Short mmCIF file of C-alpha atoms in Angstrom, two decimals:
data_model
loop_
_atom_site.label_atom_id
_atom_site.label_comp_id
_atom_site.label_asym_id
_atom_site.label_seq_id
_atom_site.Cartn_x
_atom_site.Cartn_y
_atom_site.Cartn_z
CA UNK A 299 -101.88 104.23 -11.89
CA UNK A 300 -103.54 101.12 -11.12
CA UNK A 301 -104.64 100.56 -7.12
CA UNK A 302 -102.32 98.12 -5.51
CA UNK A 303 -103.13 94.69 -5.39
CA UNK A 304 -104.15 92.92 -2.05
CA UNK A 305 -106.69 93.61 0.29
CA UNK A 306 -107.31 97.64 1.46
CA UNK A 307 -105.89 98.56 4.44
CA UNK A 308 -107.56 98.08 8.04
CA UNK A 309 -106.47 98.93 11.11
CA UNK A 310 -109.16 96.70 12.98
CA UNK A 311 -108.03 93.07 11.00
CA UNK A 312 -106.67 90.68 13.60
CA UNK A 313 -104.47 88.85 10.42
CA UNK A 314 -102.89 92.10 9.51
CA UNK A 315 -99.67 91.41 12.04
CA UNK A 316 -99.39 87.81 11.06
CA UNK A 317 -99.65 88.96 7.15
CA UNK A 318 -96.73 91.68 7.38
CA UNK A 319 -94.35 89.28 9.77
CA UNK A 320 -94.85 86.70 6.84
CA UNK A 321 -94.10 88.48 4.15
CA UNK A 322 -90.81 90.70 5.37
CA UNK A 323 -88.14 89.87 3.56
CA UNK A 324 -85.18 88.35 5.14
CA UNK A 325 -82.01 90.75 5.49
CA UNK A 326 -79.03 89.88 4.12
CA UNK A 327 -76.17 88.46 6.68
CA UNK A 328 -72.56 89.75 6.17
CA UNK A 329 -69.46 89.14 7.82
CA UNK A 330 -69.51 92.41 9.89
CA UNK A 331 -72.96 91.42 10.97
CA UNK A 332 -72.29 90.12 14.70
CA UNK A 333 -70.21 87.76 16.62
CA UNK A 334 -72.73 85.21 15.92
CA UNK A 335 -72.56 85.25 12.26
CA UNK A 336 -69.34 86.98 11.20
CA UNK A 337 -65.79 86.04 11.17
CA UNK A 338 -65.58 84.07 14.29
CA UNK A 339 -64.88 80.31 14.45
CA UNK A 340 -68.78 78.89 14.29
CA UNK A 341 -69.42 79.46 10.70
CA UNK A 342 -66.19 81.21 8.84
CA UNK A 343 -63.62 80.61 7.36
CA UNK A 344 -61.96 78.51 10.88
CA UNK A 345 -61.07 75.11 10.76
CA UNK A 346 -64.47 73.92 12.03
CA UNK A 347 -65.92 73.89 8.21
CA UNK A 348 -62.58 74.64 5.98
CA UNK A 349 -60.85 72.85 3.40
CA UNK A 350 -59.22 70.51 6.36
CA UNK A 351 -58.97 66.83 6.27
CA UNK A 352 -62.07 66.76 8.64
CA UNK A 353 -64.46 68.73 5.64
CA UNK A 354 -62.00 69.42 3.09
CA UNK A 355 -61.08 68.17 0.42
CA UNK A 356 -59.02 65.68 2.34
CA UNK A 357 -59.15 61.34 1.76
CA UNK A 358 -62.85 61.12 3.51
CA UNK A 359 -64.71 63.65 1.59
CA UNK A 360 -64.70 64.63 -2.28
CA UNK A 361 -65.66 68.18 -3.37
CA UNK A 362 -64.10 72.07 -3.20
CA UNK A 363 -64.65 73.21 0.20
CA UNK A 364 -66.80 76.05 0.85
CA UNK A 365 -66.95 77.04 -3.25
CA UNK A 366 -67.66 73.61 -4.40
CA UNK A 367 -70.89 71.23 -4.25
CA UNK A 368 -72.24 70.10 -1.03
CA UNK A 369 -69.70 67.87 0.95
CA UNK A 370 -70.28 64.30 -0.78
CA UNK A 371 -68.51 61.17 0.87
CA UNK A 372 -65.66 59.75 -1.52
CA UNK A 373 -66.42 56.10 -1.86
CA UNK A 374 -63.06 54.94 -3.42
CA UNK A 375 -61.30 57.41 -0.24
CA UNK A 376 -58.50 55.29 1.16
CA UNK A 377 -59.07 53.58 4.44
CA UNK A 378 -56.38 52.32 6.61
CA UNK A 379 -57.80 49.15 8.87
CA UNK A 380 -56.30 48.62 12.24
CA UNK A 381 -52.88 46.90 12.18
CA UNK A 382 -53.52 43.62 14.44
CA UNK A 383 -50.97 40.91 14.38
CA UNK A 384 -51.02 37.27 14.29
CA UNK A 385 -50.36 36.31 18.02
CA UNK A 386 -53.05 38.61 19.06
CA UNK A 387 -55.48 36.64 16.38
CA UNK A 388 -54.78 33.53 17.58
CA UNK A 389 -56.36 33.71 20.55
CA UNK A 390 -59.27 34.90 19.25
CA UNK A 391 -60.11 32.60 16.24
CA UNK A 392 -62.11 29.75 16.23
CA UNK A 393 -62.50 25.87 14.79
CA UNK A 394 -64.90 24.34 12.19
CA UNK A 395 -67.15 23.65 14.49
CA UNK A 396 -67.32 27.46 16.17
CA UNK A 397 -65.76 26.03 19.74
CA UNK A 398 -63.10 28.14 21.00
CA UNK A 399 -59.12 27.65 20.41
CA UNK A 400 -57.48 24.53 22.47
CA UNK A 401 -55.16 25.75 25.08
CA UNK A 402 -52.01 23.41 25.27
CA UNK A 403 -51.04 22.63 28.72
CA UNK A 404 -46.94 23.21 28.89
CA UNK A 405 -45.03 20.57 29.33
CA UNK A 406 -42.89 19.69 31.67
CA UNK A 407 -39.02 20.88 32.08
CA UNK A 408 -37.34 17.85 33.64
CA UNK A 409 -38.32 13.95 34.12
CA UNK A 410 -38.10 12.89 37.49
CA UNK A 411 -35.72 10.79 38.68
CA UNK A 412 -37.53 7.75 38.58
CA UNK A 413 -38.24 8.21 34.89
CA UNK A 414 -34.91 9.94 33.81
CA UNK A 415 -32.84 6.45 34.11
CA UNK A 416 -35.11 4.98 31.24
CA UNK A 417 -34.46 7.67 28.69
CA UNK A 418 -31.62 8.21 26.30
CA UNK A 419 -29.90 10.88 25.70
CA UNK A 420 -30.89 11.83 22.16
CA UNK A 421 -34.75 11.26 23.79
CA UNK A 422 -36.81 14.74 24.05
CA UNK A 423 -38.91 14.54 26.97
CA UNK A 424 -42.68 15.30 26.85
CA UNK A 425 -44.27 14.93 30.18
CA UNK A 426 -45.13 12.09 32.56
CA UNK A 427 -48.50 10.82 34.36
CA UNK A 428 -49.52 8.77 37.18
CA UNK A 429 -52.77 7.18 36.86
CA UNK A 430 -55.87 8.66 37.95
CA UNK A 431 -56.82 8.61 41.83
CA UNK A 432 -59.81 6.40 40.62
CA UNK A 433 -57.22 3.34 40.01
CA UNK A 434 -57.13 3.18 43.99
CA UNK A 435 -60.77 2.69 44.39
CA UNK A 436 -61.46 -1.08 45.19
CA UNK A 437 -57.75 -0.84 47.63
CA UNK A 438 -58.95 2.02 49.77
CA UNK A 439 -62.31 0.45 50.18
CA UNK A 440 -61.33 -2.91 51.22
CA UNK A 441 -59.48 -1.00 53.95
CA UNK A 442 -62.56 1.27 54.98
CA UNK A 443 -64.66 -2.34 54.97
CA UNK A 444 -61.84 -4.09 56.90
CA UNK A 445 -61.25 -1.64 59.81
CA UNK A 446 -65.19 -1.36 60.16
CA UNK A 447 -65.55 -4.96 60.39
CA UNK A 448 -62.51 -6.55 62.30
CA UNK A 449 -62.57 -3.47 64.35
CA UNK A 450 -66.34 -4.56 65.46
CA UNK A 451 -64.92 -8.07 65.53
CA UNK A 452 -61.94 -7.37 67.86
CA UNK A 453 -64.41 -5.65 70.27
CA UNK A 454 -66.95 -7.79 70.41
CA UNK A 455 -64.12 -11.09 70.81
CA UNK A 456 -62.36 -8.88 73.75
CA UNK A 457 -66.07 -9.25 76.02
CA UNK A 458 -65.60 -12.99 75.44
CA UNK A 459 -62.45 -13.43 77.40
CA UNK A 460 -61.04 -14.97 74.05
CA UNK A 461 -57.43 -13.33 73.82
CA UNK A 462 -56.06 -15.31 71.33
CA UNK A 463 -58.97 -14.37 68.79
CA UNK A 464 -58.99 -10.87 69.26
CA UNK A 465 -55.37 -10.76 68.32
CA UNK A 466 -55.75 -13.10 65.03
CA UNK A 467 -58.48 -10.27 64.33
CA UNK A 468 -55.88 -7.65 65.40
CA UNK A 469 -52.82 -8.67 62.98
CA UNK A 470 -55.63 -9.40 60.42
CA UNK A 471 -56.22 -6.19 60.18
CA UNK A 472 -52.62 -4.82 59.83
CA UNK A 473 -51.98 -7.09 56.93
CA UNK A 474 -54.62 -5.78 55.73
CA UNK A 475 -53.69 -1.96 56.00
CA UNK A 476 -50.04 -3.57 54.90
CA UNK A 477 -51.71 -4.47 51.71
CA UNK A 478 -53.36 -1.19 51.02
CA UNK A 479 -50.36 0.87 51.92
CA UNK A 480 -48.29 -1.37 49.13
CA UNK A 481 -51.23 -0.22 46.34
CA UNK A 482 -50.76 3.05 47.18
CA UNK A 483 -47.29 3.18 46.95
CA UNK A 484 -47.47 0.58 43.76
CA UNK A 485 -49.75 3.75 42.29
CA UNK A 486 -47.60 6.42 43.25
CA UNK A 487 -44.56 4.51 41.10
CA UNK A 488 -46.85 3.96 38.53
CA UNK A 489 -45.66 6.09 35.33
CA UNK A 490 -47.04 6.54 31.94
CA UNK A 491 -44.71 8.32 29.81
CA UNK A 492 -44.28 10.34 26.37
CA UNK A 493 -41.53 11.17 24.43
CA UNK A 494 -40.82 12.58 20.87
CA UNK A 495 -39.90 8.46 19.60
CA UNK A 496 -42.34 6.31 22.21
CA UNK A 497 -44.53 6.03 24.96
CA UNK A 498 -43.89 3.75 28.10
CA UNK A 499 -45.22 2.31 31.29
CA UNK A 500 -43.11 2.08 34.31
CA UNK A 501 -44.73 0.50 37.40
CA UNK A 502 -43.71 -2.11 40.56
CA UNK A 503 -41.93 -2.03 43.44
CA UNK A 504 -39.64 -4.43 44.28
CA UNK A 505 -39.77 -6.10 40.49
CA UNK A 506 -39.70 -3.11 38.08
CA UNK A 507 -41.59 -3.54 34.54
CA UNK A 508 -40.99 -1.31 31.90
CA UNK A 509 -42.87 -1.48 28.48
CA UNK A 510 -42.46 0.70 25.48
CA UNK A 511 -43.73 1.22 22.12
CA UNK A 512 -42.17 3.45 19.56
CA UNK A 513 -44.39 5.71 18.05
CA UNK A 514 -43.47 5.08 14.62
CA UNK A 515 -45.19 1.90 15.02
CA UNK A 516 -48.38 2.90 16.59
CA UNK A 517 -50.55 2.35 13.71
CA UNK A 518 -53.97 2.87 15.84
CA UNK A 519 -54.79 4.52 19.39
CA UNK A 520 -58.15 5.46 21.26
CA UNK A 521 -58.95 6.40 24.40
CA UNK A 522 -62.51 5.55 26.49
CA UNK A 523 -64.70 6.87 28.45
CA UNK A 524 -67.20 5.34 30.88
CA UNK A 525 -69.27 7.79 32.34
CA UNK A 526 -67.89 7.75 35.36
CA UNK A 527 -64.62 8.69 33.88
CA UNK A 528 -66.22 11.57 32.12
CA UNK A 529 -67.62 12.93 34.80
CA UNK A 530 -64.10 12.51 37.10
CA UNK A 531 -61.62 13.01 33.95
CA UNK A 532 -60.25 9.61 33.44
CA UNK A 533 -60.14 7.05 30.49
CA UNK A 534 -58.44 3.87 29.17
CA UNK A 535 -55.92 4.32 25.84
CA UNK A 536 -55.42 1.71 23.15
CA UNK A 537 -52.79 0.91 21.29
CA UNK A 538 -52.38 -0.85 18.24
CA UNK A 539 -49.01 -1.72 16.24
CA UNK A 540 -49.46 -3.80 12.64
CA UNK A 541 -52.57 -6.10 14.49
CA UNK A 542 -49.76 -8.08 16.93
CA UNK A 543 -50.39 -8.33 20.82
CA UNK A 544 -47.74 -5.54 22.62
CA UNK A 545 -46.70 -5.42 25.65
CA UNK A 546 -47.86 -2.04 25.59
CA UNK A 547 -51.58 -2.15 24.25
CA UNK A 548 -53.95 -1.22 27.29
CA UNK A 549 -53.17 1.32 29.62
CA UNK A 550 -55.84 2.35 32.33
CA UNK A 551 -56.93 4.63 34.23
CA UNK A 552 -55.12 7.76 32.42
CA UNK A 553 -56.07 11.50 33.97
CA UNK A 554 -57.21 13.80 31.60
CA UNK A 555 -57.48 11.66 28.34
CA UNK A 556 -58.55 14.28 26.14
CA UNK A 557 -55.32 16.66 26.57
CA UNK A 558 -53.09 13.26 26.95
CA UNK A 559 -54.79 12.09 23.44
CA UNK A 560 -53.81 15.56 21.68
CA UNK A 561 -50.69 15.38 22.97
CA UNK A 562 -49.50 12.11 21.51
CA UNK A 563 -51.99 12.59 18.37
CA UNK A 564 -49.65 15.80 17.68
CA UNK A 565 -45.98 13.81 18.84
CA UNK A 566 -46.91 11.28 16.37
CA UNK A 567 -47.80 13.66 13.32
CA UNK A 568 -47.27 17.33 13.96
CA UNK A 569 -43.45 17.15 15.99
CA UNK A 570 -42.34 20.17 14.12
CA UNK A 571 -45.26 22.16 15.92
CA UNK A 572 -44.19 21.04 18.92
CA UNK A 573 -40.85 21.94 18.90
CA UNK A 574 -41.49 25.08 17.79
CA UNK A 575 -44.20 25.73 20.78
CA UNK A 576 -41.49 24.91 23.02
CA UNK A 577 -38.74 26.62 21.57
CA UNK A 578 -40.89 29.73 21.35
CA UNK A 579 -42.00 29.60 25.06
CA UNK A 580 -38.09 29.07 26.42
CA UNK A 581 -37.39 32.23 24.41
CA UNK A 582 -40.68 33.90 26.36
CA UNK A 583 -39.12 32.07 29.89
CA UNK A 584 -36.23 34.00 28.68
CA UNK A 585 -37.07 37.07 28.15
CA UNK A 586 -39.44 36.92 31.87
CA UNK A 587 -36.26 36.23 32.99
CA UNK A 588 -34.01 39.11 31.85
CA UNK A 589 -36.67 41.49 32.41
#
Protein backbone atom coordinates (compact mmCIF):
# COMPACT_ATOMS: atom_id res chain seq x y z
CA UNK A 1 0.00 0.00 0.00
CA UNK A 2 1.38 3.10 -1.23
CA UNK A 3 1.48 6.27 1.49
CA UNK A 4 -1.20 8.74 0.65
CA UNK A 5 -0.49 11.51 -1.40
CA UNK A 6 -0.33 15.15 0.02
CA UNK A 7 1.59 16.58 2.62
CA UNK A 8 1.98 14.42 6.25
CA UNK A 9 -0.10 15.41 8.79
CA UNK A 10 0.66 18.36 11.37
CA UNK A 11 -1.12 19.52 13.99
CA UNK A 12 1.01 22.85 14.32
CA UNK A 13 0.33 24.09 10.28
CA UNK A 14 -1.65 27.32 10.35
CA UNK A 15 -3.06 26.27 6.44
CA UNK A 16 -4.32 22.99 7.68
CA UNK A 17 -8.06 24.58 8.52
CA UNK A 18 -8.15 26.59 5.37
CA UNK A 19 -6.96 23.27 3.33
CA UNK A 20 -9.80 20.89 4.82
CA UNK A 21 -12.72 23.81 4.55
CA UNK A 22 -11.58 23.94 0.79
CA UNK A 23 -11.63 20.75 -0.10
CA UNK A 24 -15.08 19.32 1.70
CA UNK A 25 -17.25 18.32 -0.62
CA UNK A 26 -20.53 19.97 -0.98
CA UNK A 27 -23.66 17.86 0.35
CA UNK A 28 -26.24 17.13 -1.73
CA UNK A 29 -29.65 19.35 -1.30
CA UNK A 30 -33.00 17.44 -1.42
CA UNK A 31 -36.42 18.43 -1.15
CA UNK A 32 -36.82 17.32 2.54
CA UNK A 33 -33.74 19.34 3.25
CA UNK A 34 -35.30 22.60 4.99
CA UNK A 35 -37.82 25.24 4.47
CA UNK A 36 -35.25 27.12 2.69
CA UNK A 37 -34.53 24.71 0.03
CA UNK A 38 -37.38 22.19 -0.14
CA UNK A 39 -40.83 22.28 -1.39
CA UNK A 40 -41.81 25.71 -0.46
CA UNK A 41 -42.59 28.50 -2.96
CA UNK A 42 -38.78 30.13 -3.36
CA UNK A 43 -37.30 27.50 -5.49
CA UNK A 44 -39.96 24.45 -6.22
CA UNK A 45 -42.12 23.51 -8.14
CA UNK A 46 -44.60 27.06 -7.25
CA UNK A 47 -45.49 29.37 -9.75
CA UNK A 48 -42.51 31.66 -9.04
CA UNK A 49 -40.19 29.47 -11.59
CA UNK A 50 -42.89 26.90 -13.28
CA UNK A 51 -43.98 26.29 -16.64
CA UNK A 52 -46.30 29.66 -16.31
CA UNK A 53 -46.58 32.32 -18.87
CA UNK A 54 -44.14 34.42 -16.66
CA UNK A 55 -41.08 31.42 -17.14
CA UNK A 56 -42.85 28.85 -18.95
CA UNK A 57 -43.12 27.91 -21.88
CA UNK A 58 -45.62 30.66 -22.48
CA UNK A 59 -45.41 33.54 -25.77
CA UNK A 60 -42.24 35.47 -24.02
CA UNK A 61 -39.94 32.66 -23.42
CA UNK A 62 -39.01 29.44 -25.59
CA UNK A 63 -37.76 26.25 -23.86
CA UNK A 64 -39.26 23.19 -21.41
CA UNK A 65 -39.52 24.61 -18.09
CA UNK A 66 -37.54 23.28 -15.36
CA UNK A 67 -36.40 19.92 -17.66
CA UNK A 68 -35.49 21.87 -20.66
CA UNK A 69 -32.43 24.30 -21.59
CA UNK A 70 -31.90 27.44 -19.77
CA UNK A 71 -34.88 29.94 -20.24
CA UNK A 72 -33.95 31.59 -23.78
CA UNK A 73 -36.12 34.69 -24.96
CA UNK A 74 -38.34 33.73 -28.12
CA UNK A 75 -37.58 36.37 -30.67
CA UNK A 76 -40.49 35.66 -33.14
CA UNK A 77 -42.92 35.56 -29.47
CA UNK A 78 -46.00 37.57 -30.34
CA UNK A 79 -46.25 41.05 -28.99
CA UNK A 80 -49.40 42.93 -28.70
CA UNK A 81 -48.61 46.99 -28.93
CA UNK A 82 -50.88 49.30 -27.07
CA UNK A 83 -54.22 49.96 -28.84
CA UNK A 84 -54.19 53.97 -29.27
CA UNK A 85 -56.69 55.53 -31.54
CA UNK A 86 -56.68 58.20 -34.01
CA UNK A 87 -58.22 61.20 -32.05
CA UNK A 88 -55.83 60.61 -29.31
CA UNK A 89 -52.85 60.77 -32.17
CA UNK A 90 -53.87 63.75 -33.47
CA UNK A 91 -53.04 65.79 -30.93
CA UNK A 92 -49.89 64.56 -30.59
CA UNK A 93 -48.39 64.49 -34.17
CA UNK A 94 -46.48 66.95 -35.73
CA UNK A 95 -45.83 68.99 -39.30
CA UNK A 96 -42.90 68.87 -41.80
CA UNK A 97 -41.28 71.25 -40.21
CA UNK A 98 -41.45 69.50 -36.42
CA UNK A 99 -43.84 72.61 -35.03
CA UNK A 100 -46.69 71.39 -33.17
CA UNK A 101 -50.42 70.70 -34.59
CA UNK A 102 -52.56 74.07 -35.44
CA UNK A 103 -55.41 74.44 -33.12
CA UNK A 104 -58.55 75.77 -35.07
CA UNK A 105 -60.33 78.42 -33.24
CA UNK A 106 -64.34 77.39 -33.42
CA UNK A 107 -66.34 79.32 -35.17
CA UNK A 108 -68.99 81.12 -34.41
CA UNK A 109 -72.83 79.83 -33.98
CA UNK A 110 -74.88 82.81 -35.14
CA UNK A 111 -74.10 86.20 -37.22
CA UNK A 112 -75.14 89.12 -35.51
CA UNK A 113 -77.77 91.05 -36.43
CA UNK A 114 -76.03 93.57 -38.22
CA UNK A 115 -74.46 90.98 -40.49
CA UNK A 116 -77.41 88.42 -40.69
CA UNK A 117 -79.54 90.86 -43.13
CA UNK A 118 -76.67 90.51 -45.82
CA UNK A 119 -76.65 86.75 -45.99
CA UNK A 120 -78.83 84.33 -47.86
CA UNK A 121 -80.32 81.66 -46.81
CA UNK A 122 -78.50 78.84 -48.59
CA UNK A 123 -75.14 80.97 -47.12
CA UNK A 124 -73.16 78.89 -44.28
CA UNK A 125 -71.81 81.27 -41.94
CA UNK A 126 -68.11 81.27 -40.88
CA UNK A 127 -67.37 83.95 -38.43
CA UNK A 128 -67.15 87.75 -38.44
CA UNK A 129 -64.33 90.43 -37.41
CA UNK A 130 -64.04 93.95 -36.55
CA UNK A 131 -60.84 95.47 -37.29
CA UNK A 132 -58.06 95.61 -34.99
CA UNK A 133 -58.06 98.30 -32.04
CA UNK A 134 -54.91 99.68 -33.89
CA UNK A 135 -57.33 101.12 -36.80
CA UNK A 136 -58.37 103.79 -34.02
CA UNK A 137 -54.94 105.03 -33.45
CA UNK A 138 -54.51 108.48 -35.25
CA UNK A 139 -58.69 109.24 -33.94
CA UNK A 140 -58.00 108.69 -30.28
CA UNK A 141 -54.86 110.69 -30.46
CA UNK A 142 -56.11 113.70 -32.10
CA UNK A 143 -58.52 113.72 -29.16
CA UNK A 144 -55.75 113.21 -26.38
CA UNK A 145 -53.76 116.25 -28.43
CA UNK A 146 -56.99 118.32 -28.67
CA UNK A 147 -58.22 118.26 -25.02
CA UNK A 148 -54.47 118.95 -23.92
CA UNK A 149 -54.23 121.84 -26.08
CA UNK A 150 -57.67 123.75 -26.26
CA UNK A 151 -58.04 122.77 -22.71
CA UNK A 152 -54.67 124.94 -21.99
CA UNK A 153 -56.11 127.36 -24.51
CA UNK A 154 -59.56 127.83 -22.85
CA UNK A 155 -57.71 128.51 -19.53
CA UNK A 156 -55.31 130.64 -20.43
CA UNK A 157 -58.21 132.87 -22.81
CA UNK A 158 -60.58 132.82 -19.50
CA UNK A 159 -57.52 135.19 -17.46
CA UNK A 160 -57.90 137.53 -20.45
CA UNK A 161 -61.43 138.58 -19.85
CA UNK A 162 -62.03 137.34 -23.55
CA UNK A 163 -65.46 135.35 -23.23
CA UNK A 164 -66.22 135.00 -26.59
CA UNK A 165 -62.77 133.16 -27.32
CA UNK A 166 -62.81 130.84 -24.65
CA UNK A 167 -66.10 129.55 -25.87
CA UNK A 168 -64.98 129.25 -29.76
CA UNK A 169 -62.11 127.14 -27.93
CA UNK A 170 -64.85 125.43 -25.84
CA UNK A 171 -67.27 124.12 -28.80
CA UNK A 172 -63.94 123.49 -30.68
CA UNK A 173 -63.26 121.04 -28.62
CA UNK A 174 -66.65 119.18 -28.57
CA UNK A 175 -66.61 118.90 -32.30
CA UNK A 176 -63.75 117.61 -31.85
CA UNK A 177 -64.65 114.77 -29.28
CA UNK A 178 -67.96 114.64 -31.77
CA UNK A 179 -65.59 113.55 -34.40
CA UNK A 180 -63.77 110.93 -32.45
CA UNK A 181 -66.87 109.47 -30.93
CA UNK A 182 -68.25 109.00 -34.80
CA UNK A 183 -64.70 106.84 -35.57
CA UNK A 184 -65.32 104.86 -32.86
CA UNK A 185 -68.62 104.02 -33.53
CA UNK A 186 -67.73 103.95 -37.54
CA UNK A 187 -65.12 101.02 -36.13
CA UNK A 188 -67.39 99.28 -34.02
CA UNK A 189 -69.85 98.81 -37.37
CA UNK A 190 -67.03 97.95 -39.21
CA UNK A 191 -67.39 94.10 -40.32
CA UNK A 192 -65.24 91.82 -42.26
CA UNK A 193 -66.96 88.73 -43.02
CA UNK A 194 -66.53 84.94 -44.26
CA UNK A 195 -68.72 82.60 -45.58
CA UNK A 196 -68.53 79.14 -47.35
CA UNK A 197 -69.19 81.24 -51.18
CA UNK A 198 -67.48 84.94 -50.29
CA UNK A 199 -66.01 87.29 -48.10
CA UNK A 200 -67.42 90.90 -47.44
CA UNK A 201 -66.91 94.26 -45.85
CA UNK A 202 -69.69 96.00 -44.16
CA UNK A 203 -68.87 99.45 -42.69
CA UNK A 204 -70.65 103.26 -42.30
CA UNK A 205 -73.07 104.74 -40.45
CA UNK A 206 -75.54 106.69 -41.82
CA UNK A 207 -74.53 105.53 -45.66
CA UNK A 208 -73.98 101.73 -45.44
CA UNK A 209 -71.30 100.10 -47.99
CA UNK A 210 -71.22 96.63 -48.52
CA UNK A 211 -68.58 94.88 -50.81
CA UNK A 212 -68.23 91.25 -51.61
CA UNK A 213 -66.18 88.92 -53.50
CA UNK A 214 -67.05 85.34 -54.15
CA UNK A 215 -64.50 83.06 -53.38
CA UNK A 216 -64.59 81.17 -56.45
CA UNK A 217 -63.06 84.10 -57.98
CA UNK A 218 -60.32 84.91 -55.63
CA UNK A 219 -57.54 83.83 -57.72
CA UNK A 220 -54.72 85.39 -55.25
CA UNK A 221 -54.75 86.58 -51.43
CA UNK A 222 -51.91 87.66 -48.88
CA UNK A 223 -51.87 89.11 -45.84
CA UNK A 224 -48.93 91.69 -44.28
CA UNK A 225 -47.25 92.34 -41.61
CA UNK A 226 -45.42 95.46 -40.44
CA UNK A 227 -43.73 94.93 -37.40
CA UNK A 228 -45.79 96.66 -35.46
CA UNK A 229 -48.59 94.45 -36.46
CA UNK A 230 -46.57 91.44 -35.55
CA UNK A 231 -45.84 92.38 -32.47
CA UNK A 232 -49.81 93.57 -31.66
CA UNK A 233 -51.46 90.76 -34.04
CA UNK A 234 -52.72 92.74 -36.91
CA UNK A 235 -52.16 92.74 -40.77
CA UNK A 236 -53.55 93.97 -44.13
CA UNK A 237 -55.19 91.07 -46.68
CA UNK A 238 -55.07 91.21 -50.46
CA UNK A 239 -57.19 90.16 -52.78
CA UNK A 240 -56.89 89.45 -56.25
CA UNK A 241 -59.70 88.24 -58.84
CA UNK A 242 -58.43 87.56 -62.77
CA UNK A 243 -55.89 90.99 -62.44
CA UNK A 244 -59.24 93.56 -62.45
CA UNK A 245 -59.56 96.36 -59.67
CA UNK A 246 -62.51 94.98 -56.96
CA UNK A 247 -64.24 96.66 -54.84
CA UNK A 248 -63.05 94.29 -52.45
CA UNK A 249 -59.12 94.14 -52.87
CA UNK A 250 -57.53 95.81 -49.64
CA UNK A 251 -58.81 95.28 -46.39
CA UNK A 252 -56.85 96.69 -43.28
CA UNK A 253 -56.21 96.40 -40.20
CA UNK A 254 -57.49 92.59 -39.75
CA UNK A 255 -56.87 90.95 -35.96
CA UNK A 256 -55.17 87.91 -35.97
CA UNK A 257 -54.16 87.46 -39.73
CA UNK A 258 -52.55 84.27 -39.40
CA UNK A 259 -55.75 82.22 -38.05
CA UNK A 260 -58.06 84.62 -40.41
CA UNK A 261 -55.60 83.53 -43.45
CA UNK A 262 -56.07 79.64 -42.59
CA UNK A 263 -59.41 80.07 -42.30
CA UNK A 264 -60.26 81.38 -45.74
CA UNK A 265 -57.09 79.42 -47.28
CA UNK A 266 -59.15 76.18 -46.05
CA UNK A 267 -63.02 77.79 -47.14
CA UNK A 268 -61.57 78.25 -50.47
CA UNK A 269 -59.94 74.67 -50.95
CA UNK A 270 -60.55 72.25 -48.14
CA UNK A 271 -64.75 73.03 -47.42
CA UNK A 272 -65.34 69.39 -46.96
CA UNK A 273 -62.89 69.56 -43.84
CA UNK A 274 -64.67 72.14 -42.58
CA UNK A 275 -67.89 70.89 -42.56
CA UNK A 276 -66.96 67.93 -41.18
CA UNK A 277 -65.03 69.83 -38.11
CA UNK A 278 -68.21 71.42 -37.48
CA UNK A 279 -70.50 68.75 -37.86
CA UNK A 280 -68.31 66.64 -35.59
CA UNK A 281 -68.12 69.32 -32.79
CA UNK A 282 -72.25 69.92 -32.82
CA UNK A 283 -72.40 66.15 -32.29
CA UNK A 284 -69.66 66.72 -29.21
CA UNK A 285 -72.04 70.09 -28.12
CA UNK A 286 -74.53 67.38 -28.21
CA UNK A 287 -73.53 64.88 -26.41
CA UNK A 288 -72.13 67.79 -23.40
CA UNK A 289 -75.49 68.49 -23.58
CA UNK A 290 -77.36 65.21 -22.88
CA UNK A 291 -74.87 64.26 -20.44
Amino acid sequence: MGSPSGPPFDPDDPDRERRERDTEPIPRIGPDDGPGYGAGPGLSDGPSLSDDVGYGDGPGYAGQGRSGRGWIRDPEASYQPPQISEDELAGLRADATGSAPRRVLPLEDEPSSLVARYLFPTERYRGEWKRHWIHLTNPLLIGVAATFVLGYLSGFLAGQDVGALTTIAVLLWFAVMGWVAWKVADWWYDRFILTNKRVMVVNGIVTRKVAMMPLVRVTDMKYEQTPTGRALNYGTFVLESAGQEQALREIKNLPNPNELYLRVVEEMYEPQAVEARLGKEADEAKADDGA
